[in-house]
Amino acid sequence: MLRILRLWSLLALILAGAFPAMAQNRPITGKVVDATTSQPLPGVSIRIAGTASGAATDVNGAFQLSVPANAKQLIFSSIDYTTQTVDIGTATTLTVKLQPSSTQLSGVEVVSVGYGTISKKEVSSAITHVSASELKSVASNSPLMSLQGKVAGLTVSNTSTADPNSTPSVQMRGVSSRNAGLGPLYIINGIPGGNIDNINQNDIESIDVLKGGAASAIYGTRGSNGVIIITTKKGTSDSKMIYNGYVSLDYLTQKPDVLSAADFRKYRVASGKGQDYGANTDWMKSVTREPAIGQKHTLQLSGGNTQTNYFASADYRNADGIDLRAYKKEYGARVNINHTTKDNLFTVTLGIAPRYMHTSNSDQANFNNAITLNPTYHIYDSTGAYNYINTGFFSNNPVENAKLIKSEAEIHELDINGSVKMNILPNLNTMVTVSDITANYKNMFFSPSTLSSIRHNGSITKTNYASQEEQDHDQRNLDWTINYSLNASKHHVRLLGGYSYSYFNYQQFSANNYDFPFDTFLWNNLQSGTWNAGAAGNAQTAVASTQNDSKLVAFFGRVNYDFDGKYIFTASLRREGSSKFGSDHKWGNFPAVSAAWRLTDENFLKNKLSWLNDLKLRADYGVTGNQDFDPYKSLLLYGGAGYFTYNGTVYQVYGPSQNINPLLGWEKAINFNVGLDFDLFNGRLGGSLNYYVRKNKDLLGDYTVPVPPNPQSTTYANVGTMSNSGIEVQLNGEAVHTSNFSYNISLTVATNNNKLVSFSNKLYEGNPYQDVAGLPAPGSPGNIQRLQEGHRIGEFYMWRSAGVDKDGQLLVYKKDGTVVTGNAASVDDKQFVGNGLPKVTGSMGNMLRYKNWDLNIFLRGNFGYKLFNMQAFYLGTPATQSDANTLRSAYDPGSRYSKLTNTSTSQIPSDYFLESGSFVKIDNVTLGYTRHLDFKYLHGVRVYATATNLHTFTGFKGGDPDLYPVNGLTPGVQGSIANGFGLNFYPATMQFLAGVQLTF
C-alpha cells in the first residue's frame, strides 16, 4: 500500500509539472453558489469566453483556472441554472451567484451517486433524492423510519416501533436472496458500510436511494440490494448555532381485546374452560408503562470562511419503551471539517462521529404472556412475593420477569474518516480517503434466584444465572480516486477511476455461570458462581470465543458524457475480489450502462407545448452482487467431534465440520430499468415512472451432497434463481400557490411481482420447495408457508377451509375436492391459499403552508395481501386451551371465530384464519410554526407538534397490520425465521411529540 501511495505521489508531481502555467497567463480562483440558497454548486462548467478552455467547480463549488492575460469574460453554465457571463477585469478571485432556471426539474437538486455527485438533470438511472425537509418528524431509534413511505419501491418495516431499541427491516424492490443478506448497502458521507444507528436525524442533509442496477453496480458485490447514500450537513461561511429538542409520549393503540376477569368467569369458568383464582388482573396494563416518555436534544454549530468551514453537533436521547423493561440512553456527536489551501491545491476533510448507548432490552414474550394468562390470577401471593403461575400457555409471571430479569447492553460506536484531495489541474484531481468504522457491543443478562419458579421448585442448583458477551466489529477502508472533466462546447465528459480496499474483522467472547452467592453481583462477578467451576464437566459451556475476518479489493471506473444536456450516457465497470469466495472464484466483474434522452430539447418538442417543461426518457442495465454471508464458508473447516480415550488419557477429537467449495462466489443480480422523468406546468407537477426487472442468480444456500466423498452432508453453494419486477410511480404536485398559502401533494405507488425460479442447477439438485413459518405449541400446527419454484415469496400453504360444521369443527377440502373435518385431512391435502406479500404499496403526502404555519399530513398503505391472524388462531375461539384467556370476539356471536367450539380441530391452520392485510394509515401529522427573528442573539424559532400512527383503516381483526412483517422470506406471518413464529409481539402505539428549534 505504501508503494502505491508513493507511486501516486510521484505521478501527481509529474502531472503537475507537465502543465505549468504559461508566463502570459494568470490564475483565477473562486466559488459558485446558488443565488437563492447560497449553497455551493458542484459541476458548474466555466469557459473562457472566445475559447474552448475552461474548468468545472468541485464538490464545494470551488474552481481554479489559468486564463490568458487578454481574457475579459468567463461563462458559467449549468443545466439547472441560467447561464451567466461575468466580466473578470483584473480580478483574481470571484464569487458567482447563479440564478435557478425556470425549467428545472423538481427544483435544483444535487444527487449523490457512487464516488461523486451529479445534477439531477444528468441522472440516467433510477435514483430518488430525499432532502432533510422531506423526512418525517418521528421519535425513533433509527433515522430510516423517517424515510418510511417516502421512496417508491423501498420498504421500511418495523414490527415494534415503540421499542426504543428496535431496528427496521429495509428492503428494496422485493426479496433478493434465500440465505444472504437482504438489506441495502449504506454509504455515509462517501464511506461504505457505516454505522446506520450512529446518525442523528437532525444531522442529515439528504438521502439518495440508488435503486437501478446501473447506479449501484459501482459498488459491485455489495450493490445487489440497492444502495442508500446518506449525506450529513457540512459547514458554511454562515456562522450559526441551532438547538433542536423534543419530548414524546407513546400510548397503546389497537391492543388485543381479551376477556376481563368478569368476562372470563362468565364465559371460560362457567363452561369448564378455566379456573377462578379470585383476582381481577388486567395483565396487559400490568406489563405496560403508559405513557412511554422520550426526549431528545441536539445542539449544532457551523461556520467558517471560503477556505475552512466546520459543522459540529452533539445529541442526547433518553427513551422508555411501552413495556416495563426497555429503555435507551445515548450520547452522540459529529464533527465535519473541510479545509482548502489558499492556492486551492489541496482540500482536506475530517469527520469524526462517536456514540455511546446504554440499553435495556424488551422481552416480547411478556406481552404474549399478558394476553394469554388467566385474568383471575394474582400478580402477588399472600406473602407479597410474586405469584407462581404454571397453567395456561406459559408458566411465567410477566410482571415478575419484567422487573427482576435484566437484559442490558453497552454499545460504543466510532466512525472516523479523512480525505486529501489534490487539484492537479482545474479539471483534474485525485483524492485519497481513509476510514475506520468500529462498533463494540457488551451484552449483559441476569436472572435472580428469587424468581417464583425457583422458589416453588426448591431448586438448589442452577438458581441465579448471569452472562456477559462482548462483540467487536471493525471495518477499515481505503479509497483512492482520480477525476477528470472536459467541457468542449456542448460536449461534457467526466472520467472516474479508482481503487478500493476494505478489511473487516469480528471478534466475540462470552462467559456465563450459575449459582452465585448474592444476586447483587448481577453479571459483575462471574467467577463466584459454583456451577461452571469445572466440576462434572459443567464448565464446557462456560466460555466461548471466536474471530473471523475478510477482505474486499476493487478497481473501478466510470465515464459520464452528455451532449448539451440532451443526450446523456454513463458506463461503469467494477472488478472486485473477496476473500470470502472460493479459490476458483475470487474475482468478479460488474458492468453497467445507462442512457437518457431529453426529449424536450428536440426540435419536435422544444417550445411546442407550453405545459411541458421537461421530459427525459432513460434506460439502464447493470450487474450487481451480494457477498453478505459469513467468512470461511468456502473452506474446509475442522471442529470438535467428541472425545477419545487412549492409554487412559481423554483426548478431544477434531474432524471436518464443513465441506470445501472452491466455486463459492457471490449472488449475481442482472438489473434492467426503464424510466421517465417529467416536469409539467412550469414546475407545478413533476415526477418519475420506473419499470424494473431484476433476476437474481446463483442464490446461496445449503445443499445436500453424498457422504462420502464429502465429509458432511451439506455444502454451502450458489444454486437458486429468483426474479422480481415492478412499476414505481413518484409524483410531486403544487396544487395551490399564492403569496400566503400553498398546498403541495406527493404520491408514491409501487408494485412488486416476485417469483422463485429454481432451487437447482447442473451441479446441485435441490428440493423444488421448502416449508417455512413453523408454528409453535400448543398442538402441532406445523408450517404454514412454502417457498416453491414458480411461486412468489410469502405463499401460504395450508388446508383450504370449507367452513364449520354443526359440531363446531373446522371443515377443509381435500385435494380431490371432498370435504372432511380438519383432523381427518392429511398433509398431502394442503394447498396454496393466499400470499403475504403486498402487491401494491403507496403513500400520499399533503403539505399545507399558510404564512408562518405549516401542516404536513402523511398517509401510507399496503394493498393486496393476506395476514395469518395469529391471535385469532391461538386465542380467538372458544376451543382455546383450557385456563388460557381468549379474545373477546371468541364469544361474540357475530365473529366467525366464535363458531369454532370443538377442540379436535382447534390447532389446524387453514385459510379460515387468513384475512386481508390491506390498510391505509394516517401515519404522520405535523403542525409547525416558524418565525424568523432579527434579535441580537436569536435569529429564528420553530415550534412543532407531531402525531404518529393516528388511525388505521383496515378490515384486519388482528390489530395493527404493521406488526406483521412484509419483508423477508415469510411476509404475512407474525415472527421471523431467526426468532421463531407465534404470539410474541410488541404492541402498536400512538405517539405524540412536541418540539422546538432555535437558531442563534
mmCIF file of C-alpha atoms in Angstrom, residues 118-340:
data_model
loop_
_atom_site.group_PDB
_atom_site.id
_atom_site.type_symbol
_atom_site.label_atom_id
_atom_site.label_comp_id
_atom_site.label_asym_id
_atom_site.label_seq_id
_atom_site.Cartn_x
_atom_site.Cartn_y
_atom_site.Cartn_z
ATOM 1 C CA ILE A 118 -24.207 14.954 -10.265
ATOM 2 C CA SER A 119 -27.071 17.272 -11.060
ATOM 3 C CA LYS A 120 -30.492 15.641 -11.000
ATOM 4 C CA LYS A 121 -30.912 16.521 -14.679
ATOM 5 C CA GLU A 122 -27.863 14.404 -15.501
ATOM 6 C CA VAL A 123 -29.271 11.282 -13.838
ATOM 7 C CA SER A 124 -29.723 8.368 -16.240
ATOM 8 C CA SER A 125 -30.555 5.634 -13.726
ATOM 9 C CA ALA A 126 -33.284 5.054 -11.120
ATOM 10 C CA ILE A 127 -32.299 7.306 -8.197
ATOM 11 C CA THR A 128 -34.589 9.011 -5.684
ATOM 12 C CA HIS A 129 -33.357 12.088 -3.831
ATOM 13 C CA VAL A 130 -34.904 12.959 -0.458
ATOM 14 C CA SER A 131 -33.910 16.194 1.250
ATOM 15 C CA ALA A 132 -33.889 16.663 5.015
ATOM 16 C CA SER A 133 -37.063 18.755 4.881
ATOM 17 C CA GLU A 134 -38.949 15.844 3.307
ATOM 18 C CA LEU A 135 -38.155 13.371 6.091
ATOM 19 C CA LYS A 136 -40.867 12.586 8.609
ATOM 20 C CA SER A 137 -40.695 14.030 12.119
ATOM 21 C CA VAL A 138 -40.639 10.941 14.321
ATOM 22 C CA ALA A 139 -39.072 9.904 17.626
ATOM 23 C CA SER A 140 -37.419 6.673 16.567
ATOM 24 C CA ASN A 141 -34.324 4.638 17.231
ATOM 25 C CA SER A 142 -33.340 4.712 13.562
ATOM 26 C CA PRO A 143 -33.245 7.607 11.083
ATOM 27 C CA LEU A 144 -34.523 5.154 8.469
ATOM 28 C CA MET A 145 -38.018 5.339 9.978
ATOM 29 C CA SER A 146 -38.191 8.948 8.782
ATOM 30 C CA LEU A 147 -37.813 7.547 5.249
ATOM 31 C CA GLN A 148 -40.728 5.092 5.544
ATOM 32 C CA GLY A 149 -43.138 5.516 2.650
ATOM 33 C CA LYS A 150 -41.091 8.291 1.034
ATOM 34 C CA VAL A 151 -39.461 6.272 -1.763
ATOM 35 C CA ALA A 152 -41.389 4.099 -4.202
ATOM 36 C CA GLY A 153 -40.031 0.545 -4.119
ATOM 37 C CA LEU A 154 -38.248 0.954 -0.771
ATOM 38 C CA THR A 155 -39.975 -0.957 2.036
ATOM 39 C CA VAL A 156 -39.091 0.131 5.574
ATOM 40 C CA SER A 157 -40.816 -2.220 8.014
ATOM 41 C CA ASN A 158 -40.640 -2.176 11.804
ATOM 42 C CA THR A 159 -42.926 -4.505 13.741
ATOM 43 C CA SER A 160 -42.029 -2.908 17.087
ATOM 44 C CA THR A 161 -41.743 0.838 16.513
ATOM 45 C CA ALA A 162 -42.469 1.653 20.180
ATOM 46 C CA ASP A 163 -39.413 -0.322 21.323
ATOM 47 C CA PRO A 164 -36.634 2.284 21.741
ATOM 48 C CA ASN A 165 -34.056 -0.326 20.696
ATOM 49 C CA SER A 166 -35.830 -1.675 17.620
ATOM 50 C CA THR A 167 -34.249 -1.633 14.175
ATOM 51 C CA PRO A 168 -36.326 -1.533 10.983
ATOM 52 C CA SER A 169 -36.042 -4.039 8.182
ATOM 53 C CA VAL A 170 -35.200 -2.334 4.896
ATOM 54 C CA GLN A 171 -35.790 -3.995 1.550
ATOM 55 C CA MET A 172 -35.537 -2.567 -1.945
ATOM 56 C CA ARG A 173 -37.561 -3.859 -4.873
ATOM 57 C CA GLY A 174 -38.523 -7.147 -3.271
ATOM 58 C CA VAL A 175 -36.758 -10.162 -1.802
ATOM 59 C CA SER A 176 -33.438 -10.898 -3.495
ATOM 60 C CA SER A 177 -31.928 -13.855 -1.627
ATOM 61 C CA ARG A 178 -32.736 -17.026 0.319
ATOM 62 C CA ASN A 179 -29.745 -17.097 2.605
ATOM 63 C CA ALA A 180 -27.558 -13.999 2.162
ATOM 64 C CA GLY A 181 -28.354 -10.515 3.436
ATOM 65 C CA LEU A 182 -31.443 -8.713 2.142
ATOM 66 C CA GLY A 183 -30.664 -5.146 3.224
ATOM 67 C CA PRO A 184 -29.113 -2.374 1.118
ATOM 68 C CA LEU A 185 -25.583 -1.027 1.375
ATOM 69 C CA TYR A 186 -25.346 2.196 3.381
ATOM 70 C CA ILE A 187 -22.917 4.894 2.307
ATOM 71 C CA ILE A 188 -22.423 7.621 4.919
ATOM 72 C CA ASN A 189 -20.552 10.690 3.696
ATOM 73 C CA GLY A 190 -18.980 8.601 0.969
ATOM 74 C CA ILE A 191 -17.881 5.793 3.301
ATOM 75 C CA PRO A 192 -19.415 2.359 2.582
ATOM 76 C CA GLY A 193 -20.765 0.276 5.439
ATOM 77 C CA GLY A 194 -21.104 2.958 8.117
ATOM 78 C CA ASN A 195 -22.959 2.507 11.402
ATOM 79 C CA ILE A 196 -26.509 3.398 10.387
ATOM 80 C CA ASP A 197 -27.591 3.848 14.016
ATOM 81 C CA ASN A 198 -24.741 6.306 14.580
ATOM 82 C CA ILE A 199 -26.654 9.032 12.766
ATOM 83 C CA ASN A 200 -28.704 11.766 14.355
ATOM 84 C CA GLN A 201 -31.618 12.548 12.035
ATOM 85 C CA ASN A 202 -31.080 16.256 12.673
ATOM 86 C CA ASP A 203 -27.600 15.953 11.114
ATOM 87 C CA ILE A 204 -28.884 14.585 7.800
ATOM 88 C CA GLU A 205 -28.624 16.865 4.768
ATOM 89 C CA SER A 206 -30.071 14.437 2.218
ATOM 90 C CA ILE A 207 -30.645 10.775 1.419
ATOM 91 C CA ASP A 208 -30.197 9.352 -2.083
ATOM 92 C CA VAL A 209 -31.618 5.924 -2.847
ATOM 93 C CA LEU A 210 -29.892 4.114 -5.714
ATOM 94 C CA LYS A 211 -32.469 1.639 -6.984
ATOM 95 C CA GLY A 212 -31.295 0.981 -10.527
ATOM 96 C CA GLY A 213 -28.638 -1.630 -11.171
ATOM 97 C CA ALA A 214 -26.555 0.802 -13.218
ATOM 98 C CA ALA A 215 -26.322 3.198 -10.278
ATOM 99 C CA SER A 216 -25.454 0.579 -7.653
ATOM 100 C CA ALA A 217 -23.148 -1.577 -9.828
ATOM 101 C CA ILE A 218 -20.246 0.743 -8.982
ATOM 102 C CA TYR A 219 -20.308 -0.984 -5.552
ATOM 103 C CA GLY A 220 -20.025 -4.485 -7.029
ATOM 104 C CA THR A 221 -20.639 -7.358 -4.630
ATOM 105 C CA ARG A 222 -22.414 -5.086 -2.144
ATOM 106 C CA GLY A 223 -24.844 -3.383 -4.523
ATOM 107 C CA SER A 224 -27.336 -6.150 -5.252
ATOM 108 C CA ASN A 225 -29.917 -4.981 -2.694
ATOM 109 C CA GLY A 226 -29.614 -1.315 -3.642
ATOM 110 C CA VAL A 227 -27.605 1.489 -2.112
ATOM 111 C CA ILE A 228 -28.683 4.223 0.300
ATOM 112 C CA ILE A 229 -26.358 7.228 0.404
ATOM 113 C CA ILE A 230 -26.696 9.450 3.462
ATOM 114 C CA THR A 231 -25.031 12.857 3.395
ATOM 115 C CA THR A 232 -24.717 14.766 6.653
ATOM 116 C CA LYS A 233 -24.556 18.523 6.980
ATOM 117 C CA LYS A 234 -21.374 20.434 6.264
ATOM 118 C CA GLY A 235 -20.183 23.808 7.447
ATOM 119 C CA THR A 236 -20.743 27.033 5.533
ATOM 120 C CA SER A 237 -19.453 30.574 5.845
ATOM 121 C CA ASP A 238 -22.755 31.463 7.526
ATOM 122 C CA SER A 239 -21.950 31.070 11.230
ATOM 123 C CA LYS A 240 -24.873 29.753 13.275
ATOM 124 C CA MET A 241 -25.911 27.672 16.244
ATOM 125 C CA ILE A 242 -29.122 25.599 16.268
ATOM 126 C CA TYR A 243 -30.841 23.848 19.158
ATOM 127 C CA ASN A 244 -33.464 21.207 18.432
ATOM 128 C CA GLY A 245 -35.306 19.354 21.187
ATOM 129 C CA TYR A 246 -38.475 17.348 21.638
ATOM 130 C CA VAL A 247 -40.464 15.329 24.152
ATOM 131 C CA SER A 248 -42.510 12.332 23.002
ATOM 132 C CA LEU A 249 -45.330 10.326 24.604
ATOM 133 C CA ASP A 250 -46.402 6.853 23.445
ATOM 134 C CA TYR A 251 -49.826 5.372 24.179
ATOM 135 C CA LEU A 252 -51.136 1.907 23.354
ATOM 136 C CA THR A 253 -53.409 1.626 20.338
ATOM 137 C CA GLN A 254 -55.162 -1.308 18.671
ATOM 138 C CA LYS A 255 -54.224 -3.534 21.599
ATOM 139 C CA PRO A 256 -55.657 -7.071 21.770
ATOM 140 C CA ASP A 257 -59.171 -7.054 23.224
ATOM 141 C CA VAL A 258 -59.041 -10.004 25.642
ATOM 142 C CA LEU A 259 -61.571 -11.046 28.259
ATOM 143 C CA SER A 260 -61.649 -9.144 31.516
ATOM 144 C CA ALA A 261 -61.732 -11.118 34.759
ATOM 145 C CA ALA A 262 -65.521 -10.769 34.934
ATOM 146 C CA ASP A 263 -65.972 -11.966 31.341
ATOM 147 C CA PHE A 264 -63.518 -14.798 31.918
ATOM 148 C CA ARG A 265 -65.660 -16.057 34.760
ATOM 149 C CA LYS A 266 -68.788 -15.630 32.636
ATOM 150 C CA TYR A 267 -67.529 -17.485 29.576
ATOM 151 C CA ARG A 268 -64.498 -19.595 30.478
ATOM 152 C CA VAL A 269 -65.071 -20.626 34.090
ATOM 153 C CA ALA A 270 -68.767 -21.241 33.576
ATOM 154 C CA SER A 271 -68.079 -23.559 30.615
ATOM 155 C CA GLY A 272 -65.358 -25.515 32.407
ATOM 156 C CA LYS A 273 -62.586 -23.936 30.310
ATOM 157 C CA GLY A 274 -60.880 -22.126 33.179
ATOM 158 C CA GLN A 275 -60.485 -21.725 36.906
ATOM 159 C CA ASP A 276 -61.265 -18.774 39.120
ATOM 160 C CA TYR A 277 -58.288 -17.774 41.301
ATOM 161 C CA GLY A 278 -60.088 -14.789 42.781
ATOM 162 C CA ALA A 279 -58.242 -11.820 41.304
ATOM 163 C CA ASN A 280 -59.183 -9.136 38.792
ATOM 164 C CA THR A 281 -55.941 -8.580 36.925
ATOM 165 C CA ASP A 282 -55.503 -6.604 33.740
ATOM 166 C CA TRP A 283 -52.276 -8.277 32.670
ATOM 167 C CA MET A 284 -51.786 -6.046 29.635
ATOM 168 C CA LYS A 285 -51.988 -2.942 31.789
ATOM 169 C CA SER A 286 -49.718 -4.531 34.405
ATOM 170 C CA VAL A 287 -46.842 -5.056 31.959
ATOM 171 C CA THR A 288 -47.236 -1.670 30.260
ATOM 172 C CA ARG A 289 -45.599 1.660 31.021
ATOM 173 C CA GLU A 290 -48.043 4.248 29.702
ATOM 174 C CA PRO A 291 -47.266 6.791 28.542
ATOM 175 C CA ALA A 292 -43.758 5.844 27.491
ATOM 176 C CA ILE A 293 -41.771 9.079 27.622
ATOM 177 C CA GLY A 294 -38.854 10.005 25.402
ATOM 178 C CA GLN A 295 -36.758 13.103 24.938
ATOM 179 C CA LYS A 296 -34.001 14.192 22.589
ATOM 180 C CA HIS A 297 -31.792 17.268 22.472
ATOM 181 C CA THR A 298 -29.426 18.325 19.689
ATOM 182 C CA LEU A 299 -27.037 21.278 19.543
ATOM 183 C CA GLN A 300 -25.415 22.126 16.207
ATOM 184 C CA LEU A 301 -22.638 24.615 15.422
ATOM 185 C CA SER A 302 -21.407 25.616 11.979
ATOM 186 C CA GLY A 303 -19.311 28.347 10.472
ATOM 187 C CA GLY A 304 -16.087 29.199 8.696
ATOM 188 C CA ASN A 305 -14.977 31.015 5.587
ATOM 189 C CA THR A 306 -14.214 30.223 1.950
ATOM 190 C CA GLN A 307 -11.087 28.287 2.958
ATOM 191 C CA THR A 308 -12.139 26.471 6.132
ATOM 192 C CA ASN A 309 -15.548 25.509 7.452
ATOM 193 C CA TYR A 310 -16.853 23.217 10.121
ATOM 194 C CA PHE A 311 -20.028 21.551 11.324
ATOM 195 C CA ALA A 312 -20.320 20.088 14.822
ATOM 196 C CA SER A 313 -23.251 18.575 16.646
ATOM 197 C CA ALA A 314 -23.922 16.830 19.938
ATOM 198 C CA ASP A 315 -27.081 14.969 20.899
ATOM 199 C CA TYR A 316 -28.637 13.230 23.878
ATOM 200 C CA ARG A 317 -31.602 10.860 23.797
ATOM 201 C CA ASN A 318 -33.434 9.130 26.620
ATOM 202 C CA ALA A 319 -36.417 6.984 25.666
ATOM 203 C CA ASP A 320 -38.517 4.416 27.511
ATOM 204 C CA GLY A 321 -40.335 1.541 25.884
ATOM 205 C CA ILE A 322 -44.032 0.892 26.351
ATOM 206 C CA ASP A 323 -43.037 -2.255 28.286
ATOM 207 C CA LEU A 324 -41.660 -2.134 31.840
ATOM 208 C CA ARG A 325 -38.074 -3.021 31.000
ATOM 209 C CA ALA A 326 -36.979 -1.397 27.761
ATOM 210 C CA TYR A 327 -35.141 1.915 27.621
ATOM 211 C CA LYS A 328 -32.304 3.525 25.751
ATOM 212 C CA LYS A 329 -29.927 6.302 26.764
ATOM 213 C CA GLU A 330 -27.460 7.555 24.209
ATOM 214 C CA TYR A 331 -24.932 10.331 23.735
ATOM 215 C CA GLY A 332 -23.546 11.164 20.325
ATOM 216 C CA ALA A 333 -21.520 13.747 18.483
ATOM 217 C CA ARG A 334 -20.378 14.535 14.958
ATOM 218 C CA VAL A 335 -17.686 16.857 13.603
ATOM 219 C CA ASN A 336 -17.141 17.584 9.908
ATOM 220 C CA ILE A 337 -14.227 19.849 8.967
ATOM 221 C CA ASN A 338 -13.301 20.990 5.457
ATOM 222 C CA HIS A 339 -10.204 22.988 4.583
ATOM 223 C CA THR A 340 -8.914 24.209 1.239
#
